XYZ file of C-alpha atoms in Angstrom:
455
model
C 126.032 109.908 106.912
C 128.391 112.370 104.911
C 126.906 112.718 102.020
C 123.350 113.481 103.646
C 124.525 115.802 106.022
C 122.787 119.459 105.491
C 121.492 118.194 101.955
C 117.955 119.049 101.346
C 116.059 116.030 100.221
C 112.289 115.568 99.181
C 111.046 112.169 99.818
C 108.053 111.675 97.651
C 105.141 109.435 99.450
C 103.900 109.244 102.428
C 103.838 105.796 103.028
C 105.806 102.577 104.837
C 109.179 103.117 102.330
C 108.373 107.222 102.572
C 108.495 107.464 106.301
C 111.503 105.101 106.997
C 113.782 106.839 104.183
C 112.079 110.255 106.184
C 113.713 109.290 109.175
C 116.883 107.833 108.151
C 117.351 111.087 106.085
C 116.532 112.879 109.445
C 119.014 110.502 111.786
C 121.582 111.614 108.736
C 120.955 115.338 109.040
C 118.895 116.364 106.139
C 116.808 118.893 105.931
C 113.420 116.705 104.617
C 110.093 117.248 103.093
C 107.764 114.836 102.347
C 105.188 115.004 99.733
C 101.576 112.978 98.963
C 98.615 113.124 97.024
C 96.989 112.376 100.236
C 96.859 115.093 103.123
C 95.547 112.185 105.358
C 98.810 110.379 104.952
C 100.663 112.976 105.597
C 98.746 113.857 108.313
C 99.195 110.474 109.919
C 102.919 110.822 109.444
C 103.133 114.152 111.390
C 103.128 113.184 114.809
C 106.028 110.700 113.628
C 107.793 112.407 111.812
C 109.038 116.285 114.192
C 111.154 118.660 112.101
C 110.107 117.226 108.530
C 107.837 119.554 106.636
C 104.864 117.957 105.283
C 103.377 119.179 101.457
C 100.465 117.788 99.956
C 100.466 117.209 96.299
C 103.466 118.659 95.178
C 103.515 118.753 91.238
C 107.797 120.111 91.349
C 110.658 119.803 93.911
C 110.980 122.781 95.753
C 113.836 125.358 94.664
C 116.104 123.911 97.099
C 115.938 120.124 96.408
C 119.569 118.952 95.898
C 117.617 115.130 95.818
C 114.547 113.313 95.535
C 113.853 109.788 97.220
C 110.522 108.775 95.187
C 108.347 105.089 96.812
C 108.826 102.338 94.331
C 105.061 103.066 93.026
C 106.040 106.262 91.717
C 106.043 105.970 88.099
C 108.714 107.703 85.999
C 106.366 109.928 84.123
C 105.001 111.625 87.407
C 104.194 114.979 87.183
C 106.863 115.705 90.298
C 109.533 113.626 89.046
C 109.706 114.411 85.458
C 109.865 118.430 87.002
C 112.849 117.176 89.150
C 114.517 115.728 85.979
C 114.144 118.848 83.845
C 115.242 120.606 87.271
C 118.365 118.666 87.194
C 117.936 116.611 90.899
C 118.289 113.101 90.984
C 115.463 110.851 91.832
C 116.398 107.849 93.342
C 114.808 104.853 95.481
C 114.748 103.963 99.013
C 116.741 101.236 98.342
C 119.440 103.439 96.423
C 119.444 104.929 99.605
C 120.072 102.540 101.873
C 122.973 101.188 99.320
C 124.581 104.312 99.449
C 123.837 104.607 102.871
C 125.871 101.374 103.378
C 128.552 102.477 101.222
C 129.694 104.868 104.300
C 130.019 101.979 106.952
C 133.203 100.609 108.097
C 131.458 97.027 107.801
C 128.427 96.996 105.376
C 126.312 94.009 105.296
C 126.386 91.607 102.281
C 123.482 92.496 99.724
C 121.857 88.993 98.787
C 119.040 90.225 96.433
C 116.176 88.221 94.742
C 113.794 89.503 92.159
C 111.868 87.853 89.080
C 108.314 88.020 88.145
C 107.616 85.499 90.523
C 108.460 83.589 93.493
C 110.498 86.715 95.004
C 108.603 86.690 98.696
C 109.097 82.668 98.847
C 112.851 82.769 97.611
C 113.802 85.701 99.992
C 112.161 83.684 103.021
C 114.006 80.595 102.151
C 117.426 82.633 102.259
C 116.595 84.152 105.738
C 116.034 80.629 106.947
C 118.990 78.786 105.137
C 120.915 82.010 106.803
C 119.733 82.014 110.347
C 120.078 77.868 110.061
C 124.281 78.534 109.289
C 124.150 80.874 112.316
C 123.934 84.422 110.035
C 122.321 87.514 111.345
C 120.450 87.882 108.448
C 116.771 89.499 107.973
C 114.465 89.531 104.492
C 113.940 93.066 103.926
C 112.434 95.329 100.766
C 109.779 94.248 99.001
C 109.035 91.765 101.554
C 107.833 94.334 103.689
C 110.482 95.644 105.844
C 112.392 98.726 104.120
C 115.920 97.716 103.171
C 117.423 101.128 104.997
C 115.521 99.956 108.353
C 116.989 96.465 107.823
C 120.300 98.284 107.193
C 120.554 100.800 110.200
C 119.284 97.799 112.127
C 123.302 96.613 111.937
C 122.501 92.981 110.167
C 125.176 91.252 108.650
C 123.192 90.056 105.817
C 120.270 91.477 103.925
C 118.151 89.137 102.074
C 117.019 91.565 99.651
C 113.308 91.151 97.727
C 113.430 94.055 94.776
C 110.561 94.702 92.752
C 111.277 95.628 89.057
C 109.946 99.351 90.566
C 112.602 99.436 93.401
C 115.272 98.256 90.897
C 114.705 100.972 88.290
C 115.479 103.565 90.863
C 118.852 101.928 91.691
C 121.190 102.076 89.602
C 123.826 101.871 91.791
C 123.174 98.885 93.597
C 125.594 95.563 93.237
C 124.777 93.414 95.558
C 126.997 90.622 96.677
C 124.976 88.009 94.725
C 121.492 88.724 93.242
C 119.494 86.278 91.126
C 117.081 86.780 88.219
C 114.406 83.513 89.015
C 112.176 84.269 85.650
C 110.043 87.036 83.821
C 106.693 86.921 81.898
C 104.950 89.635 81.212
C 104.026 91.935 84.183
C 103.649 95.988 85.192
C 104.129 97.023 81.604
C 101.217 99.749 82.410
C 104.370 101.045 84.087
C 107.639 100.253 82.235
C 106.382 101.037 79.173
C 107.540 97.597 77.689
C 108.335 94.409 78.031
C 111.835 94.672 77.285
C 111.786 97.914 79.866
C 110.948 95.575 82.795
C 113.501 92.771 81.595
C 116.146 95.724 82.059
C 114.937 96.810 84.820
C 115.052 92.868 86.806
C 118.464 92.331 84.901
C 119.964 94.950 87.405
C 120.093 92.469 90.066
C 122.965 90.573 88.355
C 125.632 93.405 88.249
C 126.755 92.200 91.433
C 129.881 89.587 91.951
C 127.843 86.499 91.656
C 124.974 86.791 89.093
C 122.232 83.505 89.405
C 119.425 82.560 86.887
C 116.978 80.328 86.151
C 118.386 79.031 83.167
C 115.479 76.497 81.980
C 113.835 79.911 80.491
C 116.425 80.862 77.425
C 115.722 84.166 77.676
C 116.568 84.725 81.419
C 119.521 82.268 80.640
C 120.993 84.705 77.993
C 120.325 87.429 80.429
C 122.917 85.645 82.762
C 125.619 84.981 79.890
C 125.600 89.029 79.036
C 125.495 89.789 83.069
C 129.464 91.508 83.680
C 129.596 89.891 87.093
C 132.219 87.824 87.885
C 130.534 84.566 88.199
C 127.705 83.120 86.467
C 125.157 80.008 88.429
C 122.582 78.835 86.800
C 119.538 76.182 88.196
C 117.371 74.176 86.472
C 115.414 71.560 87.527
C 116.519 69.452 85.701
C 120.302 67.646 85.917
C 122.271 70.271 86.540
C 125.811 71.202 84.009
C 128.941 72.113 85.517
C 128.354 75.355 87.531
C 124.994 74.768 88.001
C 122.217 73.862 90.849
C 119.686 70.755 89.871
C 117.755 67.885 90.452
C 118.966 64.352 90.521
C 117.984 61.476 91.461
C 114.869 63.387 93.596
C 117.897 65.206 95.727
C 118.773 69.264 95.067
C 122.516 69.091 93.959
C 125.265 71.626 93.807
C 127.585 71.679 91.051
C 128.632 75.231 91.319
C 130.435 76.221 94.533
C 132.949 73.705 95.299
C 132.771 69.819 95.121
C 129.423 68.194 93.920
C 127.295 68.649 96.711
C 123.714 66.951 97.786
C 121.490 70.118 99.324
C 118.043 68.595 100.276
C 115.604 66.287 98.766
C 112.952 67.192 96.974
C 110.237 66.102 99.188
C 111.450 67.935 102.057
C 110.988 71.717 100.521
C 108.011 73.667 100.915
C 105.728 74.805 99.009
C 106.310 71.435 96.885
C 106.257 71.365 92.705
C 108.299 72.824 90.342
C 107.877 76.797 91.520
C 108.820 75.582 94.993
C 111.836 73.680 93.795
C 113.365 76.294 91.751
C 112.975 79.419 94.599
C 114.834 77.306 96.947
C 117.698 76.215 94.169
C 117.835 80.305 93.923
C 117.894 80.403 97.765
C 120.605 77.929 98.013
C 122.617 79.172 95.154
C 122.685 83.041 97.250
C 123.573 80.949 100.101
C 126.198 78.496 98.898
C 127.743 81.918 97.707
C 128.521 83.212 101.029
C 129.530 79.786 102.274
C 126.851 78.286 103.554
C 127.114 74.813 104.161
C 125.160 72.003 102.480
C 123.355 70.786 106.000
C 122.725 74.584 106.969
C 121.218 74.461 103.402
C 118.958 71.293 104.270
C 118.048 72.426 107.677
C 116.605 76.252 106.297
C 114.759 75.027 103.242
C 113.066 71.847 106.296
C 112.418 74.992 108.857
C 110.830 77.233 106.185
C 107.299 77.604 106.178
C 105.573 79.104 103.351
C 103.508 82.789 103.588
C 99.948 82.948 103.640
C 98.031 83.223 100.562
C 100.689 81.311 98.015
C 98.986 78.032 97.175
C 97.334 78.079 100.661
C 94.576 75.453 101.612
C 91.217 76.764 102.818
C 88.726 74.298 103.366
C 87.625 70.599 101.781
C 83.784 70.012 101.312
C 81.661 67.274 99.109
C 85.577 66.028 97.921
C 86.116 69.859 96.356
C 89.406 71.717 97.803
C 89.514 75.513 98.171
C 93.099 76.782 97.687
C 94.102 80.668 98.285
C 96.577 81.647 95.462
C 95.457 85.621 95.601
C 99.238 85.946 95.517
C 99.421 84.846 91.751
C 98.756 88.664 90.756
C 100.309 88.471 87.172
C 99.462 85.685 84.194
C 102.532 83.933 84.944
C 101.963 83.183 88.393
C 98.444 82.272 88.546
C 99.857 79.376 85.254
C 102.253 77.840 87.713
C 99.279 77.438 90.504
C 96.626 76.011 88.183
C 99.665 73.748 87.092
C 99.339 71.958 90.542
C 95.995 70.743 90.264
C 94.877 68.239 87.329
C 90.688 69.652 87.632
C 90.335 73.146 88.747
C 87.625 75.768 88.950
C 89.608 79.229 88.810
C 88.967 82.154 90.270
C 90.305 84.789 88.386
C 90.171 88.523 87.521
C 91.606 92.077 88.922
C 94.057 94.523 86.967
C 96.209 92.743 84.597
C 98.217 95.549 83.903
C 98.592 95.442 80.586
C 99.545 91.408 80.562
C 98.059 89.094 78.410
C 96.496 85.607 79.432
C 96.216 83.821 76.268
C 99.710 82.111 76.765
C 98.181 80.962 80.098
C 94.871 79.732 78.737
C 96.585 77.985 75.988
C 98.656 75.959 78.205
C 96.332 75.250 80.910
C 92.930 75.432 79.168
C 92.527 71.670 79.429
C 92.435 71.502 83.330
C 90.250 73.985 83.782
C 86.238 72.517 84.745
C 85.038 76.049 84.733
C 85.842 79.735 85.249
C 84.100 82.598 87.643
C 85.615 86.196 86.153
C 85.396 88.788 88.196
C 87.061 92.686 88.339
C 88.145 95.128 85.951
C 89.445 93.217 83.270
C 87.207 90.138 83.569
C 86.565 90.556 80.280
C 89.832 90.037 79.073
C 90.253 87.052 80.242
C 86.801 85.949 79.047
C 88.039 86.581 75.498
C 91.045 84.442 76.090
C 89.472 81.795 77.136
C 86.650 81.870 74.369
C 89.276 81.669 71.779
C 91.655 79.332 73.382
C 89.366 76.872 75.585
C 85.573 77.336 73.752
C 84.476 73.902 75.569
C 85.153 75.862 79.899
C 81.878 77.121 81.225
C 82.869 80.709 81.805
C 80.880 83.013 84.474
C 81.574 86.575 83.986
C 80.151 88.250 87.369
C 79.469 92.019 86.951
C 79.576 94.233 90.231
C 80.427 91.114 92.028
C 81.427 90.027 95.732
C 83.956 87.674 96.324
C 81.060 85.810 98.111
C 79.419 85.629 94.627
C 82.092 84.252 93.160
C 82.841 81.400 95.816
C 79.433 80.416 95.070
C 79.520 80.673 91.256
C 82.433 78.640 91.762
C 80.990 75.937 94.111
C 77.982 75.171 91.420
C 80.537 74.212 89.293
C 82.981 71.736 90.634
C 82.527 68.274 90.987
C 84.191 65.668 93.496
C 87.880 65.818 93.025
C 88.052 69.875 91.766
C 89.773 72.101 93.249
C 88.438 75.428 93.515
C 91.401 77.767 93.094
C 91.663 81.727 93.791
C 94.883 82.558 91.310
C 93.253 85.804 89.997
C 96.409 86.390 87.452
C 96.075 90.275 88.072
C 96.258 92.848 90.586
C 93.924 93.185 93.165
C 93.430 97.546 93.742
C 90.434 97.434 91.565
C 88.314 95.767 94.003
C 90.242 95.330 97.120
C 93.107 97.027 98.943
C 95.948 94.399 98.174
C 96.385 90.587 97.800
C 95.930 89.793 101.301
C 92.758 91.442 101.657
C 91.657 89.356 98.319
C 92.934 86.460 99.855
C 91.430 86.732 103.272
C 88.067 87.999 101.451
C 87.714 84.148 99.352
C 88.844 82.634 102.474
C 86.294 83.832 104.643
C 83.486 83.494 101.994
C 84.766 79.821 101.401
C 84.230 79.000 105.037
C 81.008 80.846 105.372
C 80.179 78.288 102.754
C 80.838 75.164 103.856
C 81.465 75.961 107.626
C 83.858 76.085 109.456
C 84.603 72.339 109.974
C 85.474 72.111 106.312
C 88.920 73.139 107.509
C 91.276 70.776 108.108
């Protein structure tokens, strides 16, 4: 790439996004260093990594830095990246990158990009299928798991693009073809600073030409009327308005791209309920904007299958369900999932990041049978509930296992409950990500009732 060639670049971490920008930067001819707090990750990355000089815990760029390429986890106020700033070298992302990256291509892929506080990894899987259904060499990249500059150098011809509000505040450049905001509720304000921070930082996903929204929320909708792109879709689910994607009649309908258009019906997308219903209007909507047909649309949204630990079911015993929602890590999320069950038991409690529940316990107090707390702001959510729902037996488990608090939770359901892991928070505090949170309750749950409580 051009622009890369001979430039000396500092990548800072040492992890997935780190090494993949590493070696694009390398296949580009930079001159790259990579920096961690961690000499074991950088250790790891060494034998992986030839020509690329590897610093531990580098506190300012070195002298001859001309640009910095910071992991999305990298807050702003770093010690490292608020030297490069008062250096004068721009910080970017890995997926600012990759965009510019792309930029230099005779024939760039299309940029479909999906981000919100929730739903992102369900919307962006839905697009790869709808894609791959209309015949598109398309691949979910990003957040998702797979870095967006991999994806890129890969040569597909569409990138369904999942983009944290981290990854979009270090790229500022990026217009993607279409990109849609699906909602916001509080979440990460530990790192933006503010609520009205993160909203900026997710309303960078509709600078592209076609900006889509979930419009039933009026402040995401008046974040799509102020968007400059070119064209403005809303969904809602309910009927949709000229220029819109809805429900009617129990069918998904376009009224946005060309005639009025039936997409799928309701029953057939997965995972079911309103959440479900309005990632795959989002999917559609990114789809429909490329020119995906209506029975491509159909066919992806029937072929999808959803990722483990969203609304997954463990195990049924004594008439009690066990459902793994450990990916409901923000207040917001874990609302939606208890939403889907009229008697629940939750399981709840982690890092809530400076988020408040008491909008969640207010609304959805009145399900709840009981509550097991557990993690580093159990408490929190203990107080919430004792002002907003007094009458909920509450268990607040100190130093507790997830075994514990499958167990707490099993004395208090009755026949018909659903026991419900939707911890509203972020799992680091006791646990090295969701899916180890998940796969933790899961395994306690079936240790519980054995194994032929599966179904």
């Amino acid at each position: 790439m051009g622009f890369l060639a001979g430039r000396n670049v500092l990548v800072a971490g040492a992890g997935v996004t780190g090494r993949s920008a590493a070696e694009a930067l390398l296949a580009a001819g930079a001159s790259v260093v990579v920096t961690d707090g961690s000499a074991d990750r950088l250790e790891a990355l060494e034998p992986l990594l030839p020509g690329v000089a590897l610093v531990p815990g580098l506190v300012a760029p070195p002298a001859e830095a001309e640009l910095v390429v910071t992991s999305p986890g990298w807050r702003p106020d770093s010690p490292l990246l608020l030297a490069a700033e008062a250096a004068g070298v721009e910080v970017i992302g890995e997926v600012e990158l990759a965009w510019r990256m792309g930029l230099e291509l005779a024939d760039a892929p299309a940029w479909l990009a999906v981000t919100g506080t929730n739903g992102k990894t369900t919307t962006v899987g839905m697009l790869e299928s709808v894609l791959r259904a209309a015949g598109i060499d398309a691949v979910a990249c990003g957040n998702v798991g797979l870095p967006v500059v991999d994806a890129l150098l890969a040569g597909h011809r569409v990138l369904a693009v999942e983009l944290s509000s981290f990854q979009l505040h270090w790229s500022p450049s990026v217009r993607p073809a279409a990109g849609v905001l699906l909602n916001l509720a509080e979440d990460h304000l530990d790192w933006h600073g503010s609520f009205e921070e993160y909203a900026a930082a997710k309303a960078g996903v509709l600078t592209g030409e076609v900006a889509v929204a979930g419009v039933d929320d009026p402040f995401v909708a008046r974040l799509l009327s102020s968007s400059p792109a070119a064209a403005h879709v809303g969904f809602t689910l309910g009927a949709p308005e000229e220029g819109q994607l809805g429900v009617v009649d129990g069918n998904l309908v376009d009224r946005a791209f060309g005639p009025d258009a039936v997409l799928a019906a309701v029953a057939e997308v997965r995972p079911g309920g309103p959440p479900g219903l309005a990632d795959a209007m989002a999917a559609a909507a990114l789809a429909r904007s490329q020119g995906v047909p209506p029975e491509a649309v159909r066919q992806g949204l029937r072929d999808f299958r959803p990722g483990a630990h969203r609304a997954e079911f463990v195990a049924e015993s004594d008439g009690v369900r066990y459902v793994n929602d450990s990916k409901a890590t923000n207040p917001h999320a874990a609302e939606a999932s208890l939403r889907s069950h009229r008697s629940v038991v939750w399981v709840a409690g982690g890092l809530l990041k400076g988020a408040s529940v008491d909008e969640l316990v207010r609304s959805e107090g009145h399900r709840l049978r009981g509550a097991v707390l557990i993690g580093a702001d159990r408490e929190a959510i203990a107080s919430a509930l004792a002002r907003y729902a007094p009458s909920v037996p509450v268990a607040v488990l100190d130093d507790a296992t997830m075994e514990d608090a499958v167990r707490a939770a099993r004395s208090m359901a009755r026949s018909g409950d659903a026991v419900v892991l939707a911890p509203a928070a972020a799992s680091m505090d006791m646990f090295s990500d969701y899916a180890h949170r998940g796969k933790a309750f899961a395994d306690a749950v079936v240790a519980m009732v054995g194994a032929g409580g599966r179904s």
